[in-house]
Coordinates of C-alpha atoms in Angstrom, one line a residue:
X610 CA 22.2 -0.1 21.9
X611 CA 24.9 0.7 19.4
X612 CA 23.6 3.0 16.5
X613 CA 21.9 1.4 13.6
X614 CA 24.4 0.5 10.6
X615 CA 24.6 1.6 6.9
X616 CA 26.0 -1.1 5.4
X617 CA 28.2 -0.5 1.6
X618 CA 29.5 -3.0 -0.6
X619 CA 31.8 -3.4 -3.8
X620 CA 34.5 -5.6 -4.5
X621 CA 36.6 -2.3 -5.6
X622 CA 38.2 -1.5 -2.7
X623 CA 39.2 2.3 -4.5
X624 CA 35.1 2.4 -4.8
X625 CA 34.5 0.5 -1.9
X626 CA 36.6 3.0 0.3
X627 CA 35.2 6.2 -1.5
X628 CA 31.8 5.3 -0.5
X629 CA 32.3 4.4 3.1
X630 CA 34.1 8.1 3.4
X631 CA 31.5 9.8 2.2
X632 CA 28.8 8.1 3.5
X633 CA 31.3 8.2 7.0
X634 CA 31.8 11.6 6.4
X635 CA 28.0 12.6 6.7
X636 CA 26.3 9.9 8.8
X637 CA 29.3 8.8 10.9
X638 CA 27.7 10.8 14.1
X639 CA 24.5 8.7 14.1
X640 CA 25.0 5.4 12.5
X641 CA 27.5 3.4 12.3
X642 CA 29.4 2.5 8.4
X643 CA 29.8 -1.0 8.0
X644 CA 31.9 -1.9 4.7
X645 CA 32.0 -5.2 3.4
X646 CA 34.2 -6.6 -0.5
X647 CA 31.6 -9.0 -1.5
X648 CA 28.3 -10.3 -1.6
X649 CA 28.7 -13.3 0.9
X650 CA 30.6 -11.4 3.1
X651 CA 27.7 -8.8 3.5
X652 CA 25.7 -11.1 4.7
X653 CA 28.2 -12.5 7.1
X654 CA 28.0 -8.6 8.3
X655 CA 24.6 -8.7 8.2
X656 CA 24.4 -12.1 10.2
X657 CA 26.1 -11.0 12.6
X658 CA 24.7 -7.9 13.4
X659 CA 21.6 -9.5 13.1
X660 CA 22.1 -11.9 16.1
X661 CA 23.5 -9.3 18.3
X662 CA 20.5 -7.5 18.2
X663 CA 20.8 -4.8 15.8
X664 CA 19.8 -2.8 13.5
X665 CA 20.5 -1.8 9.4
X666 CA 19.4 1.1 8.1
X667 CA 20.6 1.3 4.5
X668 CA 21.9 -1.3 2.1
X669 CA 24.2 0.3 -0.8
X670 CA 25.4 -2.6 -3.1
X671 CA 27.1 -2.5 -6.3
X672 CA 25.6 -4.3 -8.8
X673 CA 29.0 -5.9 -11.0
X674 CA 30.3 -8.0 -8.4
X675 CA 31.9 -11.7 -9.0
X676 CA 30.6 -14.2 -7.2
X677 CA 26.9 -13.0 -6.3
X678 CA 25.6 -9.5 -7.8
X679 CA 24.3 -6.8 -6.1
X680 CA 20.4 -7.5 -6.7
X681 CA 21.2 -10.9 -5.2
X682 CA 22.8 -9.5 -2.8
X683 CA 19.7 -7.4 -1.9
X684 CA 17.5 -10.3 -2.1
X685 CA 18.7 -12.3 0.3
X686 CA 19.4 -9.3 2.3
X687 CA 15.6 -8.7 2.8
X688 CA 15.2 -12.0 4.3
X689 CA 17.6 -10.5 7.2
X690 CA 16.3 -6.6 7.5
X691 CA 13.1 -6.4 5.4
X692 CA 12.9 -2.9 6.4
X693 CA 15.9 -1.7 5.6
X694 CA 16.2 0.9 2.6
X695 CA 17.8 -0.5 -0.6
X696 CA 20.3 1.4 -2.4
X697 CA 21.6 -0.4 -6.0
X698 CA 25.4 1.0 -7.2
X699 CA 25.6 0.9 -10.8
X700 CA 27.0 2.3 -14.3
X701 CA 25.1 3.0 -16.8
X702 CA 25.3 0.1 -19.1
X703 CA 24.0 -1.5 -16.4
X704 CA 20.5 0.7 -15.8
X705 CA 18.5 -1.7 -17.6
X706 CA 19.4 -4.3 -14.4
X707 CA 18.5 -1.4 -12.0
X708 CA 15.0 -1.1 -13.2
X709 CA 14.9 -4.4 -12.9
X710 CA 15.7 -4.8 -9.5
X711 CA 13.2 -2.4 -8.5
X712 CA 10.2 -5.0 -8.9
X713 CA 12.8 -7.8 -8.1
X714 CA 13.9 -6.4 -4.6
X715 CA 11.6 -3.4 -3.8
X716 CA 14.9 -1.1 -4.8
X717 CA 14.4 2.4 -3.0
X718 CA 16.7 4.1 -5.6
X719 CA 19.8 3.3 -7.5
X720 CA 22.9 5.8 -8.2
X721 CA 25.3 6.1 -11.1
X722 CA 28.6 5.8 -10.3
X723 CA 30.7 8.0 -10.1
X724 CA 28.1 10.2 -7.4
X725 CA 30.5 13.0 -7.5
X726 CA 29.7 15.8 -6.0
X727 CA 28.1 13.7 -2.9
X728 CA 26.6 17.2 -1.8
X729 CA 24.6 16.7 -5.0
X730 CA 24.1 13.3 -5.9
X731 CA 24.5 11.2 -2.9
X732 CA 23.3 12.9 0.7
X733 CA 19.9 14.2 -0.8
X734 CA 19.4 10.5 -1.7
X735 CA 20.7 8.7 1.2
X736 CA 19.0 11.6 3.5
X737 CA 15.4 10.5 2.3
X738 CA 16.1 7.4 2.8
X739 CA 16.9 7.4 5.6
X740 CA 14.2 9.2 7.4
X741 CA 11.6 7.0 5.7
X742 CA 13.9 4.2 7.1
X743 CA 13.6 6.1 10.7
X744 CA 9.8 6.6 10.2
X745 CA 9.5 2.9 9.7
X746 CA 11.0 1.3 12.6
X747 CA 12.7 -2.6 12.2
X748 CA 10.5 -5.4 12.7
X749 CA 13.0 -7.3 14.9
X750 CA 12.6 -3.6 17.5
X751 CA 9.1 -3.7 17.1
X752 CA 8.8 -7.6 17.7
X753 CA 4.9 -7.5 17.4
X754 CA 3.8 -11.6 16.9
X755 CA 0.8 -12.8 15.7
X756 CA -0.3 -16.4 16.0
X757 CA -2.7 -17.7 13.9
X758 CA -4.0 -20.6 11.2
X759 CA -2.6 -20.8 7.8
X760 CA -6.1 -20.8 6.6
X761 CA -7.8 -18.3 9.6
X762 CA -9.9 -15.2 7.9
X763 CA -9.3 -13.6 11.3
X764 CA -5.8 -14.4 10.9
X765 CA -5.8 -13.1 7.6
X766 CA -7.7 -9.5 8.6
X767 CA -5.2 -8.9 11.7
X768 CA -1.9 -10.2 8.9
X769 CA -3.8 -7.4 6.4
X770 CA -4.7 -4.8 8.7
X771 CA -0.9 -4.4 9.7
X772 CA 0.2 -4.8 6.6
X773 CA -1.6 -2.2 5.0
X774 CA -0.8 0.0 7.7
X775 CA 2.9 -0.5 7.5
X776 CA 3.2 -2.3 10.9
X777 CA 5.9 -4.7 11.0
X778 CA 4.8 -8.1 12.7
X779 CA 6.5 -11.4 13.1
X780 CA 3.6 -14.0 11.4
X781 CA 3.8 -17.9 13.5
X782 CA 1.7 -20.5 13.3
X783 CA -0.1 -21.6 15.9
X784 CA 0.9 -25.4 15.9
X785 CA 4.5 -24.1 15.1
X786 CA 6.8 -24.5 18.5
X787 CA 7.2 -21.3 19.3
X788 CA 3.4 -20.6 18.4
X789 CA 2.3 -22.7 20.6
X790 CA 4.6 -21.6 23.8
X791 CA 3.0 -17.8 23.2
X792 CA -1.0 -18.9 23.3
X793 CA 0.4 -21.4 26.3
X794 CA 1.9 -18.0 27.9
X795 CA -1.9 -16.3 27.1
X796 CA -3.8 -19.4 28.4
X797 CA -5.5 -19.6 24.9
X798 CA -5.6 -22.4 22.9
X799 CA -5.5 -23.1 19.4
X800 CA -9.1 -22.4 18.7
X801 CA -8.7 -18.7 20.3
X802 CA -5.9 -17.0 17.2
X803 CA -5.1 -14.8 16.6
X804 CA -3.3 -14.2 19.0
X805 CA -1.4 -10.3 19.6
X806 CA 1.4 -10.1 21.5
X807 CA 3.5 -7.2 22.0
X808 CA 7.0 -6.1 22.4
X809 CA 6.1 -5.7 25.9
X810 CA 4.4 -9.2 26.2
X811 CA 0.9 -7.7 26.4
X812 CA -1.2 -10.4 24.9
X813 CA -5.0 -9.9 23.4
X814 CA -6.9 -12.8 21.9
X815 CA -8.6 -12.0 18.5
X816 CA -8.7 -8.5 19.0
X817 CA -11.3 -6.2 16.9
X818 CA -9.5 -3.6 14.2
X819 CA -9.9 0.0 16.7
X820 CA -8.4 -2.2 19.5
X821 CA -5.2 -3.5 17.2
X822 CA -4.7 0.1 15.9
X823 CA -4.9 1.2 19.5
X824 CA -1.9 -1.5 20.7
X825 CA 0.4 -1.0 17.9
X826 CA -0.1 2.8 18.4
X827 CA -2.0 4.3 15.8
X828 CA -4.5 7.5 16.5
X829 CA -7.4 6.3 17.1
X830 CA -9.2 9.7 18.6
X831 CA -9.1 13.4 17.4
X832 CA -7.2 15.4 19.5
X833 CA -10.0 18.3 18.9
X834 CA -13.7 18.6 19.0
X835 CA -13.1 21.3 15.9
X836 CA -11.2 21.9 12.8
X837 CA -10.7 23.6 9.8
X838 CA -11.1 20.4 7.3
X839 CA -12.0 17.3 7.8
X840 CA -10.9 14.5 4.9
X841 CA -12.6 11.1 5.0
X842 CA -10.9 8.7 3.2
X843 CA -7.2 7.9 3.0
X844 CA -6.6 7.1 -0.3
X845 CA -4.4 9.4 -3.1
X846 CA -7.5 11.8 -2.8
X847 CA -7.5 11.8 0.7
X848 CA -3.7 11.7 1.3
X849 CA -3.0 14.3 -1.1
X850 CA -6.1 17.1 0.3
X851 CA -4.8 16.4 4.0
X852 CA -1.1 17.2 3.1
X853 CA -2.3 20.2 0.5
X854 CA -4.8 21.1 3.3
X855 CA -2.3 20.8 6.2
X856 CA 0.8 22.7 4.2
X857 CA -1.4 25.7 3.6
X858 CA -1.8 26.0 7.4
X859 CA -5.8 24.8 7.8
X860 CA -6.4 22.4 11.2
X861 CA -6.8 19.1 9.4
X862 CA -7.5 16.0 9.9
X863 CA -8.1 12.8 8.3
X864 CA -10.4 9.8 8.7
X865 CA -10.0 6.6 7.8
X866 CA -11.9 3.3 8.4
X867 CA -9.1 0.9 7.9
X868 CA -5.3 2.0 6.4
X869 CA -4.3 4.9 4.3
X870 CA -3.7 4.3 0.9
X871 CA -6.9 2.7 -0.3
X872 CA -7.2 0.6 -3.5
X873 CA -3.7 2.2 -4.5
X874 CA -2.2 1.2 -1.4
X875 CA -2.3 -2.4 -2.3
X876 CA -0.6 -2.2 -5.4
X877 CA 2.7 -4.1 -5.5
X878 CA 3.8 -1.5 -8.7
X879 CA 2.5 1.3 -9.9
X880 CA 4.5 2.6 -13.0
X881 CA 2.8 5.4 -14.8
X882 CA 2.8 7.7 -11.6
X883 CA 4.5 11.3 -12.5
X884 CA 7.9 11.4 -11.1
X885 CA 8.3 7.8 -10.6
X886 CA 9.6 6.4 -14.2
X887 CA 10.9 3.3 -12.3
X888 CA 7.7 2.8 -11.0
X889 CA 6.7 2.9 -6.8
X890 CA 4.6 0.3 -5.0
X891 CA 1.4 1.6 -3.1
X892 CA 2.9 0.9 0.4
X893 CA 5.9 3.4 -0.4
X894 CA 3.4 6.2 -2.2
X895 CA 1.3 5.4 0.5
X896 CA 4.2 5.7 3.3
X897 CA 5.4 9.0 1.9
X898 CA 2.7 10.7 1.4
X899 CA 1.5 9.4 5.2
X900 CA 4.8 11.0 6.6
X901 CA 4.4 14.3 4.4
X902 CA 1.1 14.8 6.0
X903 CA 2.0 14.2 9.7
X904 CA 5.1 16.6 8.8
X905 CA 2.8 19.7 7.8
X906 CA 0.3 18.7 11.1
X907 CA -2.3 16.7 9.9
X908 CA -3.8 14.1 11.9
X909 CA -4.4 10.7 10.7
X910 CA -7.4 8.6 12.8
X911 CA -7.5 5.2 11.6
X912 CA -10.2 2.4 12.5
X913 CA -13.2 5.1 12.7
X914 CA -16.1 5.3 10.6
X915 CA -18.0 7.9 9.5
X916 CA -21.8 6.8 9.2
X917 CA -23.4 10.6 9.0
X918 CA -22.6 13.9 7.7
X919 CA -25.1 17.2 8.9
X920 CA -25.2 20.7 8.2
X921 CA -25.4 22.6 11.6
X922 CA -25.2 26.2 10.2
X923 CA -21.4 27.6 9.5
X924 CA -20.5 24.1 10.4
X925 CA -20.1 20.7 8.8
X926 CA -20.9 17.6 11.9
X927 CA -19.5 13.9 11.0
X928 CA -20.7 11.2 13.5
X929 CA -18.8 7.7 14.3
X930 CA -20.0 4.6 14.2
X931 CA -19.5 4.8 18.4
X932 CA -21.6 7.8 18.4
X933 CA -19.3 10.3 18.6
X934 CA -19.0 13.5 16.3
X935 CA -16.2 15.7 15.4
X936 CA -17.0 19.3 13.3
X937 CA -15.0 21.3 10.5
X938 CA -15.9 24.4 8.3
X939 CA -15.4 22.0 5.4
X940 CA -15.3 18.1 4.8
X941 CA -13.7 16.5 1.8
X942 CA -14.9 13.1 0.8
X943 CA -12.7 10.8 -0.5
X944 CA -14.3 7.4 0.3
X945 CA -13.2 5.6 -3.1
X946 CA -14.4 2.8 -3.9
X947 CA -14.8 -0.8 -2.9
X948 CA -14.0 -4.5 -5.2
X949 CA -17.5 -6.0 -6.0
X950 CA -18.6 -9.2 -4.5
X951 CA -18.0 -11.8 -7.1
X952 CA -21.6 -13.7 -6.3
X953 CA -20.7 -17.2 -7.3
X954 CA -21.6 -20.1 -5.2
X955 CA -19.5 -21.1 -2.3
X956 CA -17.0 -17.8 -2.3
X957 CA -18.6 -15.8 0.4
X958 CA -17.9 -19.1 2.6
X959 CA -14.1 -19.0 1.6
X960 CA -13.4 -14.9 1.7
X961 CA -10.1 -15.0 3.6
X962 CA -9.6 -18.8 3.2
X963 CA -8.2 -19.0 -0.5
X964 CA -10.5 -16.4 -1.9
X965 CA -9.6 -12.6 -1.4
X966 CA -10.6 -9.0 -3.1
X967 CA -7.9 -6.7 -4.2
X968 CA -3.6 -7.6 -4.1
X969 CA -3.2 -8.6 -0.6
X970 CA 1.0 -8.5 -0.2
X971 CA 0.9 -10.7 3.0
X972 CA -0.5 -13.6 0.8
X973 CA 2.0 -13.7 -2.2
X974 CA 5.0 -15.6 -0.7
X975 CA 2.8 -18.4 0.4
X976 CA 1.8 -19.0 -3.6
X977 CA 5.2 -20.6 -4.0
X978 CA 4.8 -22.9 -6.6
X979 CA 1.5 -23.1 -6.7
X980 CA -1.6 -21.8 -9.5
X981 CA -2.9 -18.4 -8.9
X982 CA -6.4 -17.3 -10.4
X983 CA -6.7 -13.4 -11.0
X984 CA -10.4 -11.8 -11.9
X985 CA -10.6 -8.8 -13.5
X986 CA -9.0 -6.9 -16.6
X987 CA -8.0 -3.4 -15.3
X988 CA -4.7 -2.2 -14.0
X989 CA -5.0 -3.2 -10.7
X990 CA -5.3 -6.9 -11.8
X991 CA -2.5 -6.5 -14.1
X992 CA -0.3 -5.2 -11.6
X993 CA -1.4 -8.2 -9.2
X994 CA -0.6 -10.7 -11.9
X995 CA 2.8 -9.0 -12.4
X996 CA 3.9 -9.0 -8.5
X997 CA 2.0 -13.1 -8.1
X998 CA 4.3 -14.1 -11.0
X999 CA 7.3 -13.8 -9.1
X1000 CA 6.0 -16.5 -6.9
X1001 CA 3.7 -18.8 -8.2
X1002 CA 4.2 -21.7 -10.8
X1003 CA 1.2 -20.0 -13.1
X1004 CA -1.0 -16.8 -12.6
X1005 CA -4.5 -17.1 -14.6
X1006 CA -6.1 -14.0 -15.5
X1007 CA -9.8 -14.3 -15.9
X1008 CA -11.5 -11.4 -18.3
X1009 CA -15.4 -12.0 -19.5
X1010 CA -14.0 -9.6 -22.9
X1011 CA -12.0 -11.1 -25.4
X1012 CA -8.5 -9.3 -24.6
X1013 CA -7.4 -7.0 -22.0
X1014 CA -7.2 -3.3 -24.9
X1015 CA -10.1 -2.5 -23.5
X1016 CA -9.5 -1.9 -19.8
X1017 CA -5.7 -2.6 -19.6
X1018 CA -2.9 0.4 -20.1
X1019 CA -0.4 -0.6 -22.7
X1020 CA 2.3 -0.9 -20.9
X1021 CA 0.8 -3.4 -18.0
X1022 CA -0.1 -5.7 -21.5
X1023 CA 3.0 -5.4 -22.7
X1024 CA 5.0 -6.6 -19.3
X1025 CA 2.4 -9.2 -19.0
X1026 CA 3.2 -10.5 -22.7
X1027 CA 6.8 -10.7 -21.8
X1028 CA 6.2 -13.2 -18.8
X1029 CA 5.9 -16.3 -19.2
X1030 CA 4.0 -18.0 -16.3
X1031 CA 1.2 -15.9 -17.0
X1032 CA -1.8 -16.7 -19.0
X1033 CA -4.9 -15.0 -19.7
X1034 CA -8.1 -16.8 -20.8
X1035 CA -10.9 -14.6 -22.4
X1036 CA -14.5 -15.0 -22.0
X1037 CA -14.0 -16.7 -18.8
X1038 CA -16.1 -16.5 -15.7
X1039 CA -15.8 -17.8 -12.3
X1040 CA -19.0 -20.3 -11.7
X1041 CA -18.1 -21.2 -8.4
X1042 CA -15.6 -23.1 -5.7
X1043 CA -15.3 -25.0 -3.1
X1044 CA -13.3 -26.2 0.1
X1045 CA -13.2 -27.4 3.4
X1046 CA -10.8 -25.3 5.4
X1047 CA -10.1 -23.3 2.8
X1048 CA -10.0 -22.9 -1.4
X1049 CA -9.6 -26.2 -3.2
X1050 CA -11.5 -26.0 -6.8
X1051 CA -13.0 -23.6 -9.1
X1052 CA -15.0 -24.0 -11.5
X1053 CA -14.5 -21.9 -14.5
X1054 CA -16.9 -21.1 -17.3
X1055 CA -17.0 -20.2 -20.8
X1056 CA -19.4 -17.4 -21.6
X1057 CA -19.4 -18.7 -25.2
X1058 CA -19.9 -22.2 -25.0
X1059 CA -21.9 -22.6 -21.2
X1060 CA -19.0 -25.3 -20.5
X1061 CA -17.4 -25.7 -17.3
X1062 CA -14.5 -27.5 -16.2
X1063 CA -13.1 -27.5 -12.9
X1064 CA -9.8 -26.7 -12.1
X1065 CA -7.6 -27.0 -8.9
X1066 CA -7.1 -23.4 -7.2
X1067 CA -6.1 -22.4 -3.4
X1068 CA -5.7 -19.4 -4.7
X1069 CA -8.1 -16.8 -6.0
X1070 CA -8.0 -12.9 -6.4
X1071 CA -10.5 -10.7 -7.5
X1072 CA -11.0 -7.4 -9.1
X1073 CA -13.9 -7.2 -11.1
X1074 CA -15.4 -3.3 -10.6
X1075 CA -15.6 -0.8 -7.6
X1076 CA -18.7 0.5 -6.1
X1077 CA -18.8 3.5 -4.1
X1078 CA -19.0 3.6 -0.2
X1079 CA -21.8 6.3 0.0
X1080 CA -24.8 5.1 1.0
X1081 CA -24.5 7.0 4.5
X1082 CA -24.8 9.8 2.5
X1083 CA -28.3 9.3 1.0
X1084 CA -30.6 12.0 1.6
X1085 CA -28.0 14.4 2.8
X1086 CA -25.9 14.7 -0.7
X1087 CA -26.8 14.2 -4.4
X1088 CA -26.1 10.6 -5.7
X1089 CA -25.9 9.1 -9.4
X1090 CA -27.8 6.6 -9.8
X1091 CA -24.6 4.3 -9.1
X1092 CA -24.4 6.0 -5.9
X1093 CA -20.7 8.2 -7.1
X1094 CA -21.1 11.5 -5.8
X1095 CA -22.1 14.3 -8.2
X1096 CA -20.2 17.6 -8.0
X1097 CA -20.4 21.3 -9.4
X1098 CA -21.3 21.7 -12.9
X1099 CA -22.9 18.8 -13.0
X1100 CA -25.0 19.5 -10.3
X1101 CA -27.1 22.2 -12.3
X1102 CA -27.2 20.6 -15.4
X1103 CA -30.4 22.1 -17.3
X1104 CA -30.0 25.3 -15.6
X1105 CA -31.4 23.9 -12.1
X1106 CA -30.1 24.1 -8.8
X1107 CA -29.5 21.1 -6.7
X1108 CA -32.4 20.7 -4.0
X1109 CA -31.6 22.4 -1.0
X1110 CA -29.1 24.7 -2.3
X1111 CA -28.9 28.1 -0.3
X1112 CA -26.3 29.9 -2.0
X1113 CA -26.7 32.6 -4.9
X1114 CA -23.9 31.2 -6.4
X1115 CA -23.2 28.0 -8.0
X1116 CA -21.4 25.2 -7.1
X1117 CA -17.4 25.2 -7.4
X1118 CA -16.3 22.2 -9.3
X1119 CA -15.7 19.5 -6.7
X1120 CA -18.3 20.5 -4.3
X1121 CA -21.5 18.8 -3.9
X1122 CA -25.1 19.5 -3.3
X1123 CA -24.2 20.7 0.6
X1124 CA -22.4 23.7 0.5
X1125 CA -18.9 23.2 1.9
X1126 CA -18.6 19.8 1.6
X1127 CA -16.1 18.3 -1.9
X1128 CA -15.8 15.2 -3.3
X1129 CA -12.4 14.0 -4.5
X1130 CA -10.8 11.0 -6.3
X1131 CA -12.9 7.7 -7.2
X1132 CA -16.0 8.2 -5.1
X1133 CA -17.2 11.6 -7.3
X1134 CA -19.2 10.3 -10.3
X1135 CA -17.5 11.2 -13.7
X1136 CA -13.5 11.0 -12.1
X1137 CA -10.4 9.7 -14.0
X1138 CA -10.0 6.5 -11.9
X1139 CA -6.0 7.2 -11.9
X1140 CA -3.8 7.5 -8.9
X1141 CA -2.5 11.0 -10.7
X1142 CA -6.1 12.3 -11.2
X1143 CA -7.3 11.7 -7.9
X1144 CA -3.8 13.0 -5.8
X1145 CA -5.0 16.2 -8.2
X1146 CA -8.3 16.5 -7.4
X1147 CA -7.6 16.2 -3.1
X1148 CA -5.2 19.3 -4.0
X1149 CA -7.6 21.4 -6.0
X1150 CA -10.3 20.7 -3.2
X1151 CA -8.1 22.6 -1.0
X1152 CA -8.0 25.5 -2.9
X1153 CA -11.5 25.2 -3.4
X1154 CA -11.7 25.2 0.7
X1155 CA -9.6 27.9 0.7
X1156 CA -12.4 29.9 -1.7
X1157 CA -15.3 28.5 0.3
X1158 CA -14.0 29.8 3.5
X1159 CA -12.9 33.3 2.2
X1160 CA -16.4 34.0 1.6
X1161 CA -18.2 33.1 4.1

């Protein structure tokens, strides 16, 4: 197998061979420097390469280039190597196209030109990249099919489930040609998708969420009985107390019932994270911060449970929903939160069929030019409406409040002003839908009035609220009356002491009612329900760990 490429292009040959040396000149050993003068020939390159088998690592395009520009360039490239990192050339009159092209085309990064001293400006970049790229391995290697209906739910929860886990699969449908000859090859038939099949040909008929995570090769089962910290969760909280955790050399490990990355992990752009003023969807925060932890030693269990927490002594004991238990000194929770049900009638019928909770990135290139419906005001529906917009003829945002000031950040207003297939209708409620196979009406309501009209939808995402996953916790921690977990000071408001308390001292800040055991991020009652906030609070529960374990 010949190494993977690194393809540059510019129609300045002075430019064009500048970059290929340097980029040569560092990376020459282990991939191979491809350098093309022009958009269309890049993708002859890329063609090519493409049909013998191989792989791209790293795209750098110059943006000012006659004949197609370097964001269309990228564009079409990701048709060809979706998982290959995306590097944007440009001067700096033309930044404002950059930060552009990073909701356009995903952009990993752009560089000013010139990127003189490359020690400096260009290897640190191109390194990163490149590992993530490494991390992340191409989908034509991986070749992991799934065979389905357009209008499955179980299709939809295998598409989701290794989407949000950054698997790369090859979606067919099952009375597609080629779909067809794989559940032939399985001796299934239509009415058995999805269908799995692996690199190696293994094929397993609709197979449960621990058994998919065990075949594409995620951890599944804790290498140890006993450890130092134990995060459940894997959202920003979680993510961020595992990698603090791990760093500061405590034997951690995380637990997560489906992907990392929670609610945050779905977003297609978030653009008011620190360090990030060009903004970074959830799947590269989430991939990042994923590798960062693995780096330091943390484990990551995906597909497991947790349905009880006990105090045995000096130790914390967390049991599965198979019946197994693990142990720690300390346990973090960072559950977050879950997307209400919206209870209107017909919906629960069509969940996965048309009607779907939270941004769900597999779905959006099938909206081509159609109508999407979004529920919900906050940010997350915002950002939804923004990444849909890009596909579909009109997004419809759906808020029961008479404008979005009250839930919306500024800025996500302000981009949604600016485009112009999207439409938000005030006092507005969902009343109810209907379908065979899948979504085919809504009916919408005015709170104002009581009068419905029904409108044609196939499409419908919702985002109205989060409630807390803890009610495996009841009777073993202190609740709100919401069921959000309530932690330190809080905990002895009025000068009491939470019931069963057996410390002299009080609690620290993020620990709750069980000595030991913190809450971080959404799922503790009072939080700042930002990305920012809740990566802060899984760090400060460390140190709190660190303070809970020094004095025992």
């Amino acid at each position: 197998m010949a190494n993977p490429a690194i393809l540059t292009i510019d129609d300045d040959p002075v430019v064009s061979r500048a970059v290929a040396r340097d980029v040569r000149r560092r990376y020459g050993d282990r991939y191979r420097v491809v350098r093309a003068g022009s958009g269309p020939e890049a993708l002859d390159a890329l063609r090519e390469i493409k049909l013998r088998g191989e792989q791209v690592a790293l795209l750098l395009a110059d943006h000012r280039m006659p004949e197609m520009t370097g964001v269309e360039f990228l564009e079409r490239a990701m048709d060809l190597f979706p998982a290959a990192r995306r590097v944007l050339l440009t001067a700096y009159a033309d930044t404002d196209a950059a930060i552009d092209a990073i909701n356009l085309v995903d952009l990993d990064h752009y560089l000013l030109k010139p990127w003189h001293p490359p020690e400096e400006k260009l290897y640190p970049v191109v390194d990163t990249l490149l590992d993530a790229w490494a991390a992340t391995p191409d989908a034509a290697s991986v070749e992991l099919r799934v065979v389905g209906h357009r209008w499955s739910a179980p299709s939809f929860t295998v598409r989701d489930f290794l989407a949000r886990n950054l698997v790369p699969y090859r979606w067919l449908l099952a009375d597609d040609p080629e779909g067809g000859r794989l559940l032939a090859a399985a001796g299934a038939g239509e009415a058995d998708v999805p269908l799995v099949v692996t690199a190696e040909g293994k094929a397993v008929v609709a197979p449960t969420e621990t058994e998919l995570a065990a075949l594409v090769g995620l951890t599944v089962a804790p290498a140890a009985d006993f450890y130092d910290l134990v995060v459940v969760g894997g959202g920003p909280a979680g993510l961020g107390a595992a990698v603090y955790g791990a760093s500061e050399g405590l034997r951690t490990v995380l637990v997560e019932r489906r992907a990392t990355g929670g609610q945050a992990g779905q977003s297609s752009r978030i653009e008011n994270y620190l360090g990030f003023p060009d903004g970074v969807s959830g799947a590269q925060l989430t991939d990042r911060a994923r590798r960062q932890a693995l780096k330091f030693g943390a484990e990551l269990l995906t597909t497991r449970e947790v349905v009880g927490l006990a105090d045995a002594g000096s130790a914390r004991v967390l049991s599965f929903g198979d019946g197994s238990r693990i142990a720690a000194h300390t346990v973090v929770l960072a559950t977050g939160v879950a997307y209400r049900v919206l209870d209107a009638p017909g919906l629960a019928e069509l969940t996965g069929r048309g009607v779907f909770y939270g941004s769900t990135a597999t779905e959006a290139p099938s909206c081509v030019d159609q109508d999407v419906y979004v529920v919900g005001g906050a940010n997350s529906a915002g950002q939804a409406a923004v990444h849909f917009s890009r596909y579909a003829t009109r997004v419809h945002i759906l808020i029961r409040g008479a404008d979005l000031t009250a839930s919306m950040s500024r800025y996500l207003i302000d981009q949604l002003e600016r485009i112009d297939n999207v439409r938000v209708h005030p006092h507005t409620v969902v009343a109810g839908g209907e379908g065979t196979d899948h979504l085919e009406r809504l009916t919408l309501c005015d709170t104002r009035t009581g009068q419905a009209r029904t409108v044609d939808a196939s499409w419908l995402f919702i985002f109205i609220g989060a409630e807390p996953r803890t009610d495996w916790l009841d009777g073993t921690v202190v609740r709100d009356r919401r069921g959000f977990l309530v932690t330190g000071p809080d905990l002895v408001a009025g000068g009491r002491r939470p019931p069963g308390w057996s410390l002299s001292r009080e609690p620290y800040h993020l620990e709750t009612s069980l000595p030991g055991v913190f809450a971080a991020g959404d799922v503790r009652a009072e939080s700042v329900k930002r990305v920012a906030s809740a990566v802060g609070e899984g760090a400060m529960a460390v140190s709190l760990v660190h303070r809970y374990l020094e004095a025992q």
